[in-house]
PDB file of C-alpha atoms in Angstrom:
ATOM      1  CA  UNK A 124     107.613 119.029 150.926  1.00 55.00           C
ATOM      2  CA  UNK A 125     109.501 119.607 147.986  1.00 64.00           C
ATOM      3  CA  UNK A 126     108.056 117.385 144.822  1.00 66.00           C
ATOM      4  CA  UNK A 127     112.177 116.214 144.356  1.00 71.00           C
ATOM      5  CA  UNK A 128     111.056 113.858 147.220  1.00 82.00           C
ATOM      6  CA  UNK A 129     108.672 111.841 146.068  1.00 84.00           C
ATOM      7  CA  UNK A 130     111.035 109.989 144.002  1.00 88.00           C
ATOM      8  CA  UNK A 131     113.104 109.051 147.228  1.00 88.00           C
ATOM      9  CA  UNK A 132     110.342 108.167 148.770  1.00 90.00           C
ATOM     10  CA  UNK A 133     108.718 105.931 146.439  1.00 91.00           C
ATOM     11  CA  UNK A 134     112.412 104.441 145.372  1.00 92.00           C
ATOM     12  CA  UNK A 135     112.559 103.618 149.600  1.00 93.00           C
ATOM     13  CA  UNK A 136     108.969 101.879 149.769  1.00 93.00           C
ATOM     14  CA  UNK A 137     108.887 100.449 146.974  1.00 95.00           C
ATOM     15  CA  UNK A 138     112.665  98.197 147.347  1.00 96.00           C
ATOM     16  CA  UNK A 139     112.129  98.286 150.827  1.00 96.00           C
ATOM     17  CA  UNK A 140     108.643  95.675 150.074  1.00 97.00           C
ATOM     18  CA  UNK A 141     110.846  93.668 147.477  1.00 97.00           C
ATOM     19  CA  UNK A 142     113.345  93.563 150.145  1.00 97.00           C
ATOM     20  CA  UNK A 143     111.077  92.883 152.880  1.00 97.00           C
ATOM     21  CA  UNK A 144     109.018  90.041 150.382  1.00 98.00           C
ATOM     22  CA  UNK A 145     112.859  88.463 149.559  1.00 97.00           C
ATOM     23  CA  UNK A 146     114.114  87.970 153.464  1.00 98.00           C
ATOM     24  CA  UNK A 147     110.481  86.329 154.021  1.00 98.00           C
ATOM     25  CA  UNK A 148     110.827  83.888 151.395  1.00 98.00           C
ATOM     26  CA  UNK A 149     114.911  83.267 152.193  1.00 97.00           C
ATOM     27  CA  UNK A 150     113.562  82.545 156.538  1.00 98.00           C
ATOM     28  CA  UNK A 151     110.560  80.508 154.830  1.00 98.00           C
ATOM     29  CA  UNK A 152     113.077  78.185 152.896  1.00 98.00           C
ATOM     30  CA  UNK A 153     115.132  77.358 155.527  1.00 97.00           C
ATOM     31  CA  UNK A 154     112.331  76.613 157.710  1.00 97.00           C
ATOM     32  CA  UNK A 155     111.279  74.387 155.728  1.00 97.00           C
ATOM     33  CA  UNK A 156     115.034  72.935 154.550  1.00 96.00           C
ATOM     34  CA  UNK A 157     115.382  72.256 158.079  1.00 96.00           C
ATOM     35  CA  UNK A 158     112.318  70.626 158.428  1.00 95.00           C
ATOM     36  CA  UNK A 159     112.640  68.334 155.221  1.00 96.00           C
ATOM     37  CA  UNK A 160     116.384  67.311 156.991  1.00 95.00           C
ATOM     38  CA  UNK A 161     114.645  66.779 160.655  1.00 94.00           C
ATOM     39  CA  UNK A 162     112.086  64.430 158.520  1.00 94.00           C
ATOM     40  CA  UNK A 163     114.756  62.549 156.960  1.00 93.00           C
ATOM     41  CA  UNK A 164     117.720  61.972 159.532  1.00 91.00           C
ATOM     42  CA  UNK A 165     114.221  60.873 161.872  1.00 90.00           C
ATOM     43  CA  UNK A 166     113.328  58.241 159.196  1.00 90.00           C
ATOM     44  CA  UNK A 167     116.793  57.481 158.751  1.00 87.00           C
ATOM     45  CA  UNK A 168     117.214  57.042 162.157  1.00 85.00           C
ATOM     46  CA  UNK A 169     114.266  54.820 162.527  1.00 85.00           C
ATOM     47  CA  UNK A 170     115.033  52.338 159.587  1.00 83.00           C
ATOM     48  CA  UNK A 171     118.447  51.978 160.811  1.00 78.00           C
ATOM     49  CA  UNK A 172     117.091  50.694 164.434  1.00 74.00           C
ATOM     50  CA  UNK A 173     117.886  54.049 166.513  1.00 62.00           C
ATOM     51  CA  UNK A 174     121.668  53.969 165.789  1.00 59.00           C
ATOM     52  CA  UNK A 175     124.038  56.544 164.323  1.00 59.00           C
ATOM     53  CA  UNK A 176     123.040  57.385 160.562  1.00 59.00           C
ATOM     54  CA  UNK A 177     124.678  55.434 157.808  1.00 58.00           C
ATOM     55  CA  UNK A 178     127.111  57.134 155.627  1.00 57.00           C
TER      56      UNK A 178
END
């Protein structure tokens, strides 16, 4: 294996983690963004008796 390599390789592994750590945290958010909105619309839901949310 030529020693030219090595920088490739590292360069790959090393932005394919930070990439890998970034998409995580992006799915992570909007699990929980869409959680935080299911929460809400429910409790908005149940203080305004069950019927269509107030705008």
């Amino acid at each position: 294996m030529n020693s030219g390599n090595f920088g490739w390789i590292e360069l790959v592994f090393f932005y394919g983690i930070a990439i890998g750590i970034g998409v995580w945290q992006w799915v992570k958010m909007d699990r929980m963004l869409k959680k935080t909105r299911a929460e809400r619309a429910a409790k908005e839901a149940a203080e305004n008796g069950g019927g269509p949310p107030a705008e």
